[in-house]
mmCIF file of C-alpha atoms in Angstrom:
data_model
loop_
_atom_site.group_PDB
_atom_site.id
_atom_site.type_symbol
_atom_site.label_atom_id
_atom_site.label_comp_id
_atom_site.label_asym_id
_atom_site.label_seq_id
_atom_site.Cartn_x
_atom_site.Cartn_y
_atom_site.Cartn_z
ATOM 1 C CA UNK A 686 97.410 47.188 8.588
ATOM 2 C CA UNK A 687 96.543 49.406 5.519
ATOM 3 C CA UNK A 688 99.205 49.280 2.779
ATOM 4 C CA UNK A 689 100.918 52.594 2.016
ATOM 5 C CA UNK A 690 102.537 53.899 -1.044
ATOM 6 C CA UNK A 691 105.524 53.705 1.319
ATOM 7 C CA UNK A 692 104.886 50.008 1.450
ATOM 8 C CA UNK A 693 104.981 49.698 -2.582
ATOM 9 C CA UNK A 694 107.953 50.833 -2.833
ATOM 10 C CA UNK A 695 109.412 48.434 -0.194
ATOM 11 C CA UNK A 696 107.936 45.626 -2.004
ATOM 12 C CA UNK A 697 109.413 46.208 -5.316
ATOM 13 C CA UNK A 698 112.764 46.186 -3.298
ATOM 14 C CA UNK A 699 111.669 43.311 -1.582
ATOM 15 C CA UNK A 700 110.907 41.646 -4.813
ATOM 16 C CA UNK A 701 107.063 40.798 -3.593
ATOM 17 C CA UNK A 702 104.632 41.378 -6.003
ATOM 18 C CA UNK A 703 101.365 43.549 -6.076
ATOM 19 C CA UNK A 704 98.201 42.958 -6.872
ATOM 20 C CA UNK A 705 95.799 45.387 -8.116
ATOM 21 C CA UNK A 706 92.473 45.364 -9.433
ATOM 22 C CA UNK A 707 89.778 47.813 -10.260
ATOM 23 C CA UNK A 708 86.271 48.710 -8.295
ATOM 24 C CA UNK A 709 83.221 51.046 -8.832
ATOM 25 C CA UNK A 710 81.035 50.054 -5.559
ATOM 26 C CA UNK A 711 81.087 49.500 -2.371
ATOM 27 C CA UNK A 712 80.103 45.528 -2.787
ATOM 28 C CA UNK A 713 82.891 44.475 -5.411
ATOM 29 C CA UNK A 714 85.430 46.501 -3.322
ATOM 30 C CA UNK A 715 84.125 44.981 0.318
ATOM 31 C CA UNK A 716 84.952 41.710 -1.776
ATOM 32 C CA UNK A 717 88.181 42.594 -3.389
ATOM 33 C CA UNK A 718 89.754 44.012 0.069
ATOM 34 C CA UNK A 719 88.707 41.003 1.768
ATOM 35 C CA UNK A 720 90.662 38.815 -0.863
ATOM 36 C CA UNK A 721 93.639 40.511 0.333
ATOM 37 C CA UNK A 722 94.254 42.474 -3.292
ATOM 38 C CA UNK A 723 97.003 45.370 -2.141
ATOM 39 C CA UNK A 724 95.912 48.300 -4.485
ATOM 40 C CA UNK A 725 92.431 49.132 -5.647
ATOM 41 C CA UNK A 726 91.853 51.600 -8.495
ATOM 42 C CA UNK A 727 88.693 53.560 -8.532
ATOM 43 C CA UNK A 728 89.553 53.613 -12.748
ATOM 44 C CA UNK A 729 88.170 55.627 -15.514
ATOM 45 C CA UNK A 730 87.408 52.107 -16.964
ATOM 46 C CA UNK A 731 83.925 52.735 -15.220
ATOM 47 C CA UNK A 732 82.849 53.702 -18.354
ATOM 48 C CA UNK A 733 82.079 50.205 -19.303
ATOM 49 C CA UNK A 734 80.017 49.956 -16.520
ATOM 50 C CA UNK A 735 78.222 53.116 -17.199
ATOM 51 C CA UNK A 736 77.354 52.071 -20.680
ATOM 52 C CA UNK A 737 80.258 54.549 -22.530
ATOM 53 C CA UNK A 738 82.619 53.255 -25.379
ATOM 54 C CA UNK A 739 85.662 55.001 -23.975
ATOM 55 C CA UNK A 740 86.977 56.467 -20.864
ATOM 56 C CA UNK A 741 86.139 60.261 -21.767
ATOM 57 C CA UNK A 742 82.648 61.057 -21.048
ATOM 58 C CA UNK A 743 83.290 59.852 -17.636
ATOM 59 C CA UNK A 744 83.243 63.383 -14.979
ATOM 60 C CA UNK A 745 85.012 64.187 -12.112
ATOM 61 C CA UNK A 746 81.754 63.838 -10.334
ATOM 62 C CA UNK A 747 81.001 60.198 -11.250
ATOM 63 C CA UNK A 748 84.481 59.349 -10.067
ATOM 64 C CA UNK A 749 83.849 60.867 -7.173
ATOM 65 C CA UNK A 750 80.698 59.389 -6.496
ATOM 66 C CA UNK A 751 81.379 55.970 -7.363
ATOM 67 C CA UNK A 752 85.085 56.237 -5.175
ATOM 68 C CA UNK A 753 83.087 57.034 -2.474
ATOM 69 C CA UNK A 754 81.440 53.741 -2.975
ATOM 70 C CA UNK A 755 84.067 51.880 -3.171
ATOM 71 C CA UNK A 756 86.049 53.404 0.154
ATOM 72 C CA UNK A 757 83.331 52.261 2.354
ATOM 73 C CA UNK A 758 83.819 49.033 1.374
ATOM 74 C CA UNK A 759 88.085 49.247 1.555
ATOM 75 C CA UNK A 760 89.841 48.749 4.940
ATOM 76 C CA UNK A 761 93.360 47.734 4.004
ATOM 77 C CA UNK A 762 94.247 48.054 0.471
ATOM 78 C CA UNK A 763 95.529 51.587 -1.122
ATOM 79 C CA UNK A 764 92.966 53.390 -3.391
ATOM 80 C CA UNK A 765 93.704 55.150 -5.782
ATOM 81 C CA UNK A 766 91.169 57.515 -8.010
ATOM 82 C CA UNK A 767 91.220 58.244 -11.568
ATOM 83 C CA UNK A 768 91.877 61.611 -12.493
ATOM 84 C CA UNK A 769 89.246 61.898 -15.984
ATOM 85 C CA UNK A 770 90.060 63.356 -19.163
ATOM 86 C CA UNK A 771 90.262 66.842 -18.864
ATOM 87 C CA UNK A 772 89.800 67.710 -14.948
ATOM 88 C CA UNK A 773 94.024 67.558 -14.779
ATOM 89 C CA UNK A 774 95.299 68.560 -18.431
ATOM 90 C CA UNK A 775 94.340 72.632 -18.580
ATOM 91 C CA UNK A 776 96.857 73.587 -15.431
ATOM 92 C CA UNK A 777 98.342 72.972 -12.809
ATOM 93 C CA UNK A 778 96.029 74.704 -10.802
ATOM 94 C CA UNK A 779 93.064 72.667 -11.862
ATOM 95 C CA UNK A 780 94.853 69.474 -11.524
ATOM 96 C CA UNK A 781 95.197 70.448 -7.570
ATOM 97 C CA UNK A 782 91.832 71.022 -7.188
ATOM 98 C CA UNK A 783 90.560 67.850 -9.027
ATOM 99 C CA UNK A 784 93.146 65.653 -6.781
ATOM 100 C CA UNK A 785 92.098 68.035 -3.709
ATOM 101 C CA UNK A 786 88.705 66.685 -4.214
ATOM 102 C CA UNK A 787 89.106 63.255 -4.943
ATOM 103 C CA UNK A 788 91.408 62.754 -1.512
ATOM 104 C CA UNK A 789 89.045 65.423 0.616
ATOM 105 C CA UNK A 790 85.381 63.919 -0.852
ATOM 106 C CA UNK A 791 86.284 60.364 -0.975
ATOM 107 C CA UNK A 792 89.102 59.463 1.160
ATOM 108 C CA UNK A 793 91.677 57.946 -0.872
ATOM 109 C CA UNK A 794 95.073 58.085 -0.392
ATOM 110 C CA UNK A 795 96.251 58.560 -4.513
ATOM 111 C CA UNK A 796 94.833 59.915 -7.880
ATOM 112 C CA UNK A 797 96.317 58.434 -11.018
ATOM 113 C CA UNK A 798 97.356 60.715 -14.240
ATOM 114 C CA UNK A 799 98.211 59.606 -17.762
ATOM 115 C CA UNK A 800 101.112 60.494 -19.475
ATOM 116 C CA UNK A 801 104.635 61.305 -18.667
ATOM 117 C CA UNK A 802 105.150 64.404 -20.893
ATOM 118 C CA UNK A 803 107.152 67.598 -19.909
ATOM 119 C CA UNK A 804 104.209 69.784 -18.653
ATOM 120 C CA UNK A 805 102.669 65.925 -16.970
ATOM 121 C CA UNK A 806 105.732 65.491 -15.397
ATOM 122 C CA UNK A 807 105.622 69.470 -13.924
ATOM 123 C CA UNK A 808 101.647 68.673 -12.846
ATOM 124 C CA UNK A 809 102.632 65.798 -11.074
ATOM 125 C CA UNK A 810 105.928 67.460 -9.037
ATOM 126 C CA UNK A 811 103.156 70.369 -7.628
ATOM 127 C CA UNK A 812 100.783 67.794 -6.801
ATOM 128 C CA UNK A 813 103.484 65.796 -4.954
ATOM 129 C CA UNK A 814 105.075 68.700 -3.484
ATOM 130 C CA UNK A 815 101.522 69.513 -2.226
ATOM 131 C CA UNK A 816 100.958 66.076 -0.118
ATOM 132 C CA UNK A 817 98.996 64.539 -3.024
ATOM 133 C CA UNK A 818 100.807 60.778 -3.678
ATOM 134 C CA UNK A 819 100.274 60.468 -7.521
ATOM 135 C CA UNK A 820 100.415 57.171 -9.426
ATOM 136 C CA UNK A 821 101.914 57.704 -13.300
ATOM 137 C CA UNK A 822 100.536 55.984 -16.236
ATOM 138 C CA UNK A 823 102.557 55.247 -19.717
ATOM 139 C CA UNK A 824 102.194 52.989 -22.691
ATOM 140 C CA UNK A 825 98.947 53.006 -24.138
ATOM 141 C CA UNK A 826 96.915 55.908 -22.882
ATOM 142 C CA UNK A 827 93.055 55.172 -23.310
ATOM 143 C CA UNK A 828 92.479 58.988 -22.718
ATOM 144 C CA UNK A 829 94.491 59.501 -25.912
ATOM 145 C CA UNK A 830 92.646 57.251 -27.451
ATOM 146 C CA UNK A 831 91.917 59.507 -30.512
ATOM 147 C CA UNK A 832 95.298 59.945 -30.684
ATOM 148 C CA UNK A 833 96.725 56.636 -30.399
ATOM 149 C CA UNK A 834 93.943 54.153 -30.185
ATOM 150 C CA UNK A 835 93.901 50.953 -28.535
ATOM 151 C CA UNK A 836 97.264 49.356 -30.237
ATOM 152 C CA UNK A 837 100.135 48.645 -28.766
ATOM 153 C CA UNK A 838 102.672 50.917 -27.902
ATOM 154 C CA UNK A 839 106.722 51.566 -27.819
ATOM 155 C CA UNK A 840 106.938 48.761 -30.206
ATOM 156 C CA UNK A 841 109.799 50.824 -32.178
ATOM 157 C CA UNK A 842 112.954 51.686 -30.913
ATOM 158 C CA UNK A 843 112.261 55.679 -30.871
ATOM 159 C CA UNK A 844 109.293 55.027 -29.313
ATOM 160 C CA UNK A 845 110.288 52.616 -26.863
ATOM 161 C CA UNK A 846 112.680 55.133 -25.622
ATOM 162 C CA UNK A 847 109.752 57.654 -25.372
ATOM 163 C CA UNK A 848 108.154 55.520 -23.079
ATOM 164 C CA UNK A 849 111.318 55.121 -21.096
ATOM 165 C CA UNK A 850 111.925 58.957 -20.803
ATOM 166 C CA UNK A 851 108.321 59.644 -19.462
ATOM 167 C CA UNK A 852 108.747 56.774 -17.254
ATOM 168 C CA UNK A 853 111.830 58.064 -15.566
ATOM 169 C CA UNK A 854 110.301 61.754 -15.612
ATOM 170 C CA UNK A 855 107.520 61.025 -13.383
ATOM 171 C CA UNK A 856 109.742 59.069 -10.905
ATOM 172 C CA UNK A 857 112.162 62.576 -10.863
ATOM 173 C CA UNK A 858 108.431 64.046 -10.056
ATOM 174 C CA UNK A 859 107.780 62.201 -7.588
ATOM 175 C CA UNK A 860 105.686 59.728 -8.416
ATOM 176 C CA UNK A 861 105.603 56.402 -6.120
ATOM 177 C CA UNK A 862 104.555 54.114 -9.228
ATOM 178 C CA UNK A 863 103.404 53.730 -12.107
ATOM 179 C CA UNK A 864 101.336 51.650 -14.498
ATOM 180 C CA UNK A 865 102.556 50.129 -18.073
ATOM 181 C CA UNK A 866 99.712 49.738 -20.379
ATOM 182 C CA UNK A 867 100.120 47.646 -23.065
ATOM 183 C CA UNK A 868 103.628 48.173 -24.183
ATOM 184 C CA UNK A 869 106.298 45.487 -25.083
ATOM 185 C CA UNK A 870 107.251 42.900 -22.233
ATOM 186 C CA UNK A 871 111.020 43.930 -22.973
ATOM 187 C CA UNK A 872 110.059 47.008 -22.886
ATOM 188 C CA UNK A 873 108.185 46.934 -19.783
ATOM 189 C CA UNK A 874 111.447 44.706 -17.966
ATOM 190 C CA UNK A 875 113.672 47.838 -19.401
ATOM 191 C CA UNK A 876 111.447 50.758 -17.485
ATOM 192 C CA UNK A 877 111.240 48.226 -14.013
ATOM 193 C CA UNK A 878 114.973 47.975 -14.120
ATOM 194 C CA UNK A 879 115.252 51.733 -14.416
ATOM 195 C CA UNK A 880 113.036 53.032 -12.191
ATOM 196 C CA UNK A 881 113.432 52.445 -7.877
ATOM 197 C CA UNK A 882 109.540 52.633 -7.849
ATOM 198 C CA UNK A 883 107.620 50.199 -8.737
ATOM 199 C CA UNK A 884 106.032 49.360 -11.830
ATOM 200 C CA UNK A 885 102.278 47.711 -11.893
ATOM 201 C CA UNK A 886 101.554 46.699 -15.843
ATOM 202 C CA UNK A 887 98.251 45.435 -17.692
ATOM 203 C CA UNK A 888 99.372 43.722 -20.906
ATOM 204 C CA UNK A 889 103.220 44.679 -20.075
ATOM 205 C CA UNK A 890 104.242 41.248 -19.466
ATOM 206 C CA UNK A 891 105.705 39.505 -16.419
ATOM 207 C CA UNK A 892 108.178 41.411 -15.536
ATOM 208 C CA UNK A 893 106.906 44.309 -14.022
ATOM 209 C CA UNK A 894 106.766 44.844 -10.139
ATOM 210 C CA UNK A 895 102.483 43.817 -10.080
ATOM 211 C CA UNK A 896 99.992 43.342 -12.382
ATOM 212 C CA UNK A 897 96.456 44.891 -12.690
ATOM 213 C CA UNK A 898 93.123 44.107 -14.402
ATOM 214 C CA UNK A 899 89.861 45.444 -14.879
ATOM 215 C CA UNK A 900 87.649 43.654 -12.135
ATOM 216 C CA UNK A 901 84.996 43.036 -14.707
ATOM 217 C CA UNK A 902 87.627 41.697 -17.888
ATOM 218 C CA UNK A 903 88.921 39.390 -14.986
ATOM 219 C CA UNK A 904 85.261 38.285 -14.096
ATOM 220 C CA UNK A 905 84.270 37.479 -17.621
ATOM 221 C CA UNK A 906 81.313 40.335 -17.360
ATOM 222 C CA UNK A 907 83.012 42.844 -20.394
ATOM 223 C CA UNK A 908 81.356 42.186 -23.875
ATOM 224 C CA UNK A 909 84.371 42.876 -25.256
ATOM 225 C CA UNK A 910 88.317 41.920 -23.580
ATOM 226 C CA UNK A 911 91.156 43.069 -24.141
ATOM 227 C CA UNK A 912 93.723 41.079 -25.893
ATOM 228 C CA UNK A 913 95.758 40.838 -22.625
ATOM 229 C CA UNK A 914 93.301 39.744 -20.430
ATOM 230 C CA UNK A 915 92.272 36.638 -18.387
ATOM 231 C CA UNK A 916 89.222 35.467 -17.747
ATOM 232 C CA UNK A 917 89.327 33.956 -14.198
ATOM 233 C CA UNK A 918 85.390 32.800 -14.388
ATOM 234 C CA UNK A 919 82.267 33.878 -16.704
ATOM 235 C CA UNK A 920 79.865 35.675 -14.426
ATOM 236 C CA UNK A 921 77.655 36.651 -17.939
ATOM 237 C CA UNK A 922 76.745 32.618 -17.999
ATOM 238 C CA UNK A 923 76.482 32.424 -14.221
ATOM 239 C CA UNK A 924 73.832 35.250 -14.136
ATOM 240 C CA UNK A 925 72.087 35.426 -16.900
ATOM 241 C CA UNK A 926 71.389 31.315 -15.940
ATOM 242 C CA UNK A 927 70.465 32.578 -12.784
ATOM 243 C CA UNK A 928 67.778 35.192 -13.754
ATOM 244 C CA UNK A 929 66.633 32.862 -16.769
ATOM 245 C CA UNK A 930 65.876 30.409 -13.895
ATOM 246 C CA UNK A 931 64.316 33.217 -11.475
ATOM 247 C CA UNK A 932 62.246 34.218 -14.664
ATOM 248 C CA UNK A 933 60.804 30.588 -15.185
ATOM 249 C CA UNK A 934 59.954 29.903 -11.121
ATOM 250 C CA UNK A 935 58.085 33.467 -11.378
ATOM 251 C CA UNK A 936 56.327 32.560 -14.493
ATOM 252 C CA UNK A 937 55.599 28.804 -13.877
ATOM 253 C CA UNK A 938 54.490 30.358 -10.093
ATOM 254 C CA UNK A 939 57.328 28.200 -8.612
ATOM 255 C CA UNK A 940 58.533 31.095 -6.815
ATOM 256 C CA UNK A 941 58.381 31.873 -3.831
ATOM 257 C CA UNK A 942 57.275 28.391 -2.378
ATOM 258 C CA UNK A 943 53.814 28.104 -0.823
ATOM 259 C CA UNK A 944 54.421 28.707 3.199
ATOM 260 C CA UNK A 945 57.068 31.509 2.239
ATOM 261 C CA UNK A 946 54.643 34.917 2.835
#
């Protein structure tokens, strides 16, 4: 059975965790559903992948090409689409028509925003009351990243409380979860409490209702990781040993073997 947003929800009351992870094609994804991972985020974080030191060159129509991807290879977890910088911030009427797209074009069931701010908040009520299922993001921001950069946040008491307003403000929109970024684990423990949907963090700490990494951070294939991150195996040593031993067969004219075309 496909998971639902529904579903979250009944799994935060259920106490069962959720696992999310991150995909940009239709291979990692294929893998990633089959694993049994409940949530799959088509994220902005592609820009890694596409070679861009932070999330804001990425367009509306690489997400949408990539999520395409990705939802041929899903058949049971919930996707979910980043919204990029700037194709949801002028208006409410241009945040509909990116989220129209991404659930029309690619078939997912969500799009993600940042930020939990009065006029976020109002986006992400029309979007709701239009049949679009939003996901909420708070805490560090990496669209704001000019703004805020890449430290942690809510670390002080005002802005802890910050954090905890948004939070709360895109639940009273209707949002049916959303993700802590990088923001104290108390902190974090304080918003899940609060909030009767669910919370998924990255760098947030334990406490939250599910936890979710970048696919490649979590594969050891980022040149750089984030301070929260696990590496669960090194893929960079695993293929760059393969193709330096590809490179030698071909060379040393060990590959293919004789009798093999």
């Amino acid at each position: 059975m496909a998971v639902t947003t529904q579903q979250l929800i009944q799994w935060k009351q259920q106490g069962r965790s959720i696992v999310a992870l991150t995909a940009w094609d239709y291979a990692i994804a294929r893998i990633l559903d089959a694993a049994g991972v409940d949530l799959i985020l088509v994220g902005d974080t592609m820009a890694v992948v596409l070679g861009y030191e932070t999330t804001l060159p990425v367009t509306l129509e690489e997400m949408l090409h990539h999520a395409k991807a990705v939802r041929r290879g899903v058949k049971r977890a919930l996707m979910v689409v980043d919204l990029p910088f700037l194709t949801y911030q002028e208006s409410q009427e241009q945040a509909m028509h990116s989220a129209g797209r991404a659930l029309k074009e690619t078939g997912a069931q969500a799009v993600k925003l940042e930020g939990g701010y009065p006029a976020m908040a109002e986006t992400v009520a029309r979007l709701v009351q239009a049949g679009i299922p939003v996901m909420g993001h708070v805490g560090l921001t990496p669209q704001s990243i000019h703004q805020l950069g890449l430290k942690q946040q809510g670390k002080t008491e005002e802005a802890g409380e910050n954090i905890l307003q948004e939070a709360i403000a895109l639940e009273q929109a209707g949002a049916f979860a959303i993700v802590l970024e990088h923001i104290p684990a108390e902190l974090a423990s304080q918003i899940t409490q609060k909030l009767s949907i669910p919370t998924i963090g990255i760098g947030a700490g334990p406490h939250c209702n599910g936890q979710v990494l970048v696919t490649s951070d979590l594969l050891g294939l980022s040149e750089k990781q984030p301070p929260f991150a696990k590496i669960y195996t090194n893929l960079r040593e695993t293929i760059t040993k393969a193709v330096q031993d590809y490179s030698t067969e071909v060379r040393e004219r060990k590959f293919p073997p004789l009798g093999n075309g």
